[in-house]
Coordinates of N, CA and C in Angstrom, one line a residue:
X1 N 90.1 179.7 -84.6 CA 91.0 178.8 -85.1 C 90.4 177.5 -85.3
X2 N 90.7 176.9 -86.4 CA 90.1 175.6 -86.9 C 90.8 174.4 -86.3
X3 N 90.1 173.5 -85.7 CA 90.7 172.2 -85.3 C 90.3 171.0 -86.2
X4 N 91.3 170.4 -86.5 CA 91.1 169.2 -87.2 C 90.7 168.0 -86.4
X5 N 89.7 167.1 -86.8 CA 89.5 165.9 -85.8 C 90.5 165.2 -86.3
X6 N 90.9 163.9 -85.4 CA 91.9 163.1 -85.6 C 92.1 162.6 -87.1
X7 N 90.7 162.0 -87.9 CA 90.7 161.6 -88.9 C 91.0 162.5 -89.9
X8 N 90.9 163.8 -89.5 CA 91.4 164.9 -90.8 C 92.6 164.9 -90.6
X9 N 93.4 165.1 -89.5 CA 94.8 165.1 -89.2 C 95.6 163.9 -89.9
X10 N 94.9 162.7 -89.8 CA 95.5 161.7 -90.6 C 95.4 161.8 -92.1
X11 N 94.3 162.3 -92.6 CA 94.1 162.3 -94.0 C 95.0 163.5 -94.7
X12 N 95.2 164.6 -93.7 CA 96.2 165.6 -94.3 C 97.5 165.0 -94.0
X13 N 98.0 164.1 -93.3 CA 99.4 163.8 -93.2 C 99.6 162.6 -94.5
X14 N 98.6 162.0 -94.8 CA 98.8 161.0 -96.0 C 98.8 161.7 -97.2
X15 N 97.9 163.0 -97.5 CA 98.2 163.7 -98.5 C 99.2 164.3 -98.8
X16 N 100.1 164.8 -97.6 CA 101.4 165.4 -97.7 C 102.3 164.4 -98.0
X17 N 102.1 163.1 -97.6 CA 103.0 162.2 -97.7 C 103.1 161.7 -99.2
X18 N 101.9 161.5 -99.6 CA 101.8 161.1 -101.2 C 102.4 162.2 -102.0
X19 N 101.9 163.4 -101.8 CA 102.6 164.7 -102.6 C 104.1 164.7 -102.7
X20 N 104.8 164.4 -101.4 CA 106.2 164.5 -101.3 C 106.7 163.3 -101.9
X21 N 106.2 162.2 -101.9 CA 106.9 161.1 -102.7 C 106.9 161.1 -104.2
X22 N 105.8 161.7 -104.4 CA 105.3 162.1 -106.0 C 106.4 162.8 -106.4
X23 N 106.6 164.0 -105.8 CA 107.6 165.1 -106.1 C 109.0 164.3 -106.3
X24 N 109.3 163.6 -105.3 CA 110.6 162.8 -105.4 C 110.7 161.9 -106.5
X25 N 109.7 161.3 -106.7 CA 109.7 160.2 -107.8 C 109.8 161.0 -109.3
X26 N 109.1 162.0 -109.4 CA 109.2 162.9 -110.5 C 110.7 163.5 -110.8
X27 N 111.4 163.9 -109.6 CA 112.5 164.5 -110.0 C 113.5 163.5 -110.4
X28 N 113.5 162.2 -109.6 CA 114.5 161.3 -109.9 C 114.0 160.7 -111.6
X29 N 112.8 160.8 -112.0 CA 112.5 160.3 -113.4 C 113.3 161.3 -114.3
X30 N 113.5 162.6 -114.0 CA 114.0 163.5 -115.0 C 115.5 163.8 -114.8
X31 N 115.8 163.2 -113.6 CA 117.4 163.4 -113.6 C 118.2 162.7 -114.4
X32 N 119.2 163.3 -115.1 CA 120.0 163.0 -115.8 C 121.4 162.9 -115.7
X33 N 121.8 163.4 -114.5 CA 123.1 163.3 -114.1 C 123.5 161.9 -113.7
X34 N 123.8 161.2 -114.7 CA 124.4 159.6 -114.3 C 125.9 159.6 -114.5
X35 N 126.6 160.6 -114.7 CA 128.1 160.4 -114.8 C 128.5 160.5 -116.2
X36 N 127.7 160.6 -117.1 CA 128.3 160.6 -118.5 C 128.9 161.8 -119.0
X37 N 128.8 163.0 -118.1 CA 129.4 164.4 -118.4 C 130.4 164.5 -117.4
X38 N 130.9 163.5 -116.7 CA 131.8 163.9 -115.7 C 133.2 164.3 -116.2
X39 N 133.5 164.0 -117.3 CA 134.8 164.7 -117.9 C 134.5 165.7 -119.0
X40 N 133.5 166.4 -118.7 CA 133.1 167.6 -119.7 C 133.8 168.8 -118.8
X41 N 134.5 169.6 -119.6 CA 135.2 170.9 -119.0 C 134.3 171.8 -118.4
X42 N 133.0 171.8 -118.9 CA 132.0 172.6 -118.3 C 131.4 172.1 -117.2
X43 N 131.6 170.9 -116.6 CA 130.9 170.4 -115.6 C 131.0 171.2 -114.2
X44 N 132.1 171.4 -113.9 CA 132.3 172.2 -112.5 C 131.5 173.4 -112.7
X45 N 131.5 174.4 -113.7 CA 130.8 175.6 -114.0 C 129.4 175.1 -113.9
X46 N 128.8 174.1 -114.4 CA 127.4 173.7 -114.3 C 127.0 173.5 -113.0
X47 N 127.9 172.8 -112.3 CA 127.7 172.3 -111.0 C 127.4 173.7 -110.0
X48 N 128.2 174.6 -110.3 CA 128.5 175.7 -109.5 C 127.2 176.8 -110.0
X49 N 126.5 176.7 -110.7 CA 125.4 177.8 -111.2 C 124.4 177.8 -110.2
X50 N 124.0 179.1 -109.9 CA 122.9 179.4 -108.7 C 122.3 180.4 -109.4
X51 N 120.8 180.4 -109.1 CA 119.9 181.5 -109.3 C 119.7 182.1 -107.9
X52 N 118.8 183.1 -107.7 CA 118.5 183.6 -106.4 C 117.6 182.6 -105.7
X53 N 117.0 181.5 -106.4 CA 116.2 180.7 -105.9 C 117.0 179.4 -105.5
X54 N 118.3 179.2 -105.4 CA 119.1 178.3 -105.1 C 120.0 177.7 -106.2
X55 N 120.6 176.7 -105.9 CA 121.5 175.8 -106.9 C 120.7 175.3 -107.9
X56 N 121.1 175.4 -109.1 CA 120.5 174.8 -110.5 C 120.6 173.3 -110.4
X57 N 121.8 172.8 -110.5 CA 122.0 171.4 -111.0 C 121.7 170.5 -109.8
X58 N 122.0 170.9 -108.6 CA 121.7 170.0 -107.6 C 120.1 169.5 -107.2
X59 N 119.4 170.2 -107.8 CA 117.9 169.9 -107.6 C 117.1 169.5 -109.0
X60 N 117.7 169.8 -110.0 CA 117.0 169.7 -111.4 C 118.0 169.7 -112.4
X61 N 117.9 169.1 -113.4 CA 118.8 169.1 -114.5 C 118.5 170.1 -115.5
X62 N 119.3 170.6 -116.1 CA 119.1 171.7 -117.2 C 118.7 171.1 -118.6
X63 N 117.9 171.8 -119.2 CA 117.3 171.4 -120.4 C 117.7 172.5 -121.5
X64 N 118.3 172.1 -122.5 CA 118.6 173.1 -123.6 C 117.1 173.6 -124.5
X65 N 117.0 174.6 -124.8 CA 115.8 175.4 -125.2 C 116.3 175.9 -126.5
X66 N 115.5 175.5 -127.5 CA 115.5 176.0 -128.9 C 115.1 177.5 -128.9
X67 N 115.6 178.2 -129.7 CA 115.1 179.6 -129.8 C 113.6 179.9 -129.9
X68 N 112.9 179.2 -130.9 CA 111.5 179.5 -130.8 C 110.7 178.9 -129.7
X69 N 111.5 178.5 -128.8 CA 110.7 178.1 -127.3 C 111.2 178.9 -126.2
X70 N 111.7 180.0 -126.5 CA 112.0 181.0 -125.2 C 111.9 182.6 -126.1
X71 N 111.4 183.4 -125.0 CA 111.4 184.8 -125.3 C 111.4 185.7 -124.5
X72 N 111.7 187.0 -124.6 CA 111.5 188.0 -123.6 C 110.2 188.7 -124.0
X73 N 109.3 188.7 -122.7 CA 107.8 189.0 -123.1 C 107.3 190.0 -121.9
X74 N 107.1 191.1 -122.4 CA 106.7 192.3 -121.2 C 107.8 192.3 -120.3
X75 N 109.1 192.3 -120.7 CA 109.9 192.5 -119.8 C 110.5 191.5 -118.8
X76 N 110.1 190.4 -119.3 CA 110.3 189.0 -118.3 C 110.6 187.9 -119.5
X77 N 111.2 186.9 -119.0 CA 111.3 185.9 -119.7 C 110.3 184.9 -119.8
X78 N 109.9 184.2 -120.7 CA 109.0 183.2 -120.6 C 109.8 181.8 -121.7
X79 N 109.4 180.7 -121.3 CA 109.8 179.5 -122.0 C 108.5 178.7 -122.1
X80 N 108.8 177.8 -123.3 CA 107.7 177.1 -123.7 C 108.3 175.4 -123.1
X81 N 107.5 174.9 -122.3 CA 107.9 173.4 -121.9 C 106.4 172.6 -122.1
X82 N 106.6 171.4 -122.5 CA 105.4 170.5 -122.7 C 104.3 171.2 -123.4
X83 N 104.7 172.3 -124.4 CA 103.7 172.7 -125.1 C 103.0 173.9 -124.4
X84 N 103.5 174.4 -123.2 CA 102.8 175.5 -122.5 C 104.0 176.6 -122.3
X85 N 103.6 178.0 -122.4 CA 104.4 178.9 -122.0 C 104.3 179.1 -120.5
X86 N 105.4 179.2 -119.8 CA 105.7 179.1 -118.4 C 106.6 180.5 -118.2
X87 N 106.0 181.4 -117.3 CA 106.6 182.6 -116.8 C 108.1 182.3 -116.1
X88 N 109.2 183.0 -116.5 CA 110.3 182.5 -115.7 C 110.4 183.6 -114.6
X89 N 110.3 183.2 -113.4 CA 110.7 184.3 -112.1 C 111.8 185.2 -112.3
X90 N 111.7 186.2 -112.0 CA 112.9 187.1 -112.2 C 114.2 186.5 -111.3
X91 N 113.8 186.0 -110.2 CA 114.9 185.4 -109.4 C 115.6 184.1 -109.9
X92 N 114.9 183.5 -111.0 CA 115.4 182.3 -111.3 C 116.4 182.6 -112.6
X93 N 116.6 183.9 -113.0 CA 117.3 184.4 -114.1 C 119.0 184.0 -113.7
X94 N 119.7 183.6 -114.3 CA 121.1 183.4 -114.3 C 121.9 184.5 -114.9
X95 N 122.4 185.6 -114.3 CA 123.2 186.9 -114.9 C 124.3 186.6 -115.4
X96 N 125.3 185.7 -114.9 CA 126.5 185.6 -115.4 C 126.7 185.0 -116.8
X97 N 127.7 185.3 -117.2 CA 128.1 185.0 -118.9 C 127.6 183.5 -119.1
X98 N 127.1 183.3 -120.1 CA 126.6 181.9 -120.4 C 127.9 181.1 -121.3
X99 N 128.5 180.4 -120.7 CA 129.6 179.7 -121.3 C 129.2 178.4 -122.1
X100 N 128.1 178.1 -122.0 CA 127.5 176.9 -122.8 C 127.1 177.4 -124.1
X101 N 126.6 178.7 -124.2 CA 126.1 179.4 -125.4 C 124.7 179.3 -125.7
X102 N 124.0 178.0 -125.3 CA 122.5 177.9 -125.6 C 122.0 178.1 -124.5
X103 N 120.6 178.4 -124.6 CA 119.6 178.8 -123.8 C 119.3 177.5 -122.7
X104 N 119.3 177.5 -121.7 CA 119.1 176.5 -120.6 C 118.0 176.8 -119.6
X105 N 117.1 175.9 -119.3 CA 116.3 176.0 -118.0 C 116.3 174.7 -117.5
X106 N 115.9 175.1 -116.0 CA 116.1 174.0 -115.1 C 114.7 173.8 -114.6
X107 N 113.9 173.2 -115.0 CA 112.3 173.1 -114.5 C 112.4 171.9 -113.6
X108 N 111.6 172.3 -112.7 CA 111.2 171.5 -111.5 C 109.9 170.8 -111.4
X109 N 109.5 169.7 -111.9 CA 108.1 169.3 -112.0 C 107.6 168.7 -110.8
X110 N 106.5 169.4 -110.3 CA 105.9 168.9 -109.1 C 104.4 168.3 -109.4
X111 N 103.8 167.9 -108.3 CA 102.3 167.6 -108.5 C 101.3 168.9 -109.0
X112 N 102.0 170.0 -108.6 CA 101.3 171.3 -108.9 C 101.4 171.9 -110.3
X113 N 102.5 171.0 -111.1 CA 102.9 171.8 -112.4 C 104.5 172.0 -112.4
X114 N 104.7 172.9 -113.4 CA 106.1 173.2 -113.6 C 106.7 174.4 -113.2
X115 N 107.6 174.5 -112.3 CA 108.2 175.6 -111.8 C 109.6 175.8 -112.3
X116 N 110.1 176.9 -112.7 CA 111.4 177.1 -113.1 C 112.4 177.5 -111.9
X117 N 113.3 176.7 -111.7 CA 114.4 177.0 -110.7 C 115.5 178.0 -111.1
X118 N 115.8 177.7 -112.3 CA 116.9 178.4 -113.1 C 116.7 178.6 -114.5
X119 N 117.2 179.8 -115.1 CA 116.9 179.9 -116.7 C 118.2 180.9 -117.0
X120 N 118.9 180.3 -118.0 CA 120.0 181.1 -118.5 C 119.8 181.3 -120.1
X121 N 119.5 182.7 -120.3 CA 119.3 183.1 -121.6 C 120.3 182.8 -122.7
X122 N 120.2 182.3 -124.0 CA 121.3 182.3 -124.8 C 121.5 183.4 -125.8
X123 N 121.8 183.1 -126.9 CA 122.3 184.5 -127.8 C 121.0 184.8 -128.9
X124 N 120.1 184.0 -128.9 CA 118.9 184.2 -129.8 C 119.3 184.8 -131.3
X125 N 120.5 184.1 -131.6 CA 120.9 184.6 -133.1 C 120.3 183.5 -134.2

């Protein structure tokens, strides 16, 4: 078993604290639910969306994705965000009918990169 010296424990605590506050700051930077869509008839539906990874809108806001920026690749979805292709975890795919009609992704930006919380494929027409 590895034991950390008191200085090592303090450094680990500071590192975790910094990473946690950066993640919260990044989330608030990208949050867009400022009430402007409060009267939208789709708002309750968007608020209820969940993937197997958890609720979509409560942790990150959805972003519409143009058809060239998403695809089905080797049996899985992937999406291009910030110029890079990111694999969509199977558990992040929303399988209920897409009432919005457009492809949507709920990215979570962390200190470690972009993770996909939810993905809802569009029609690709």
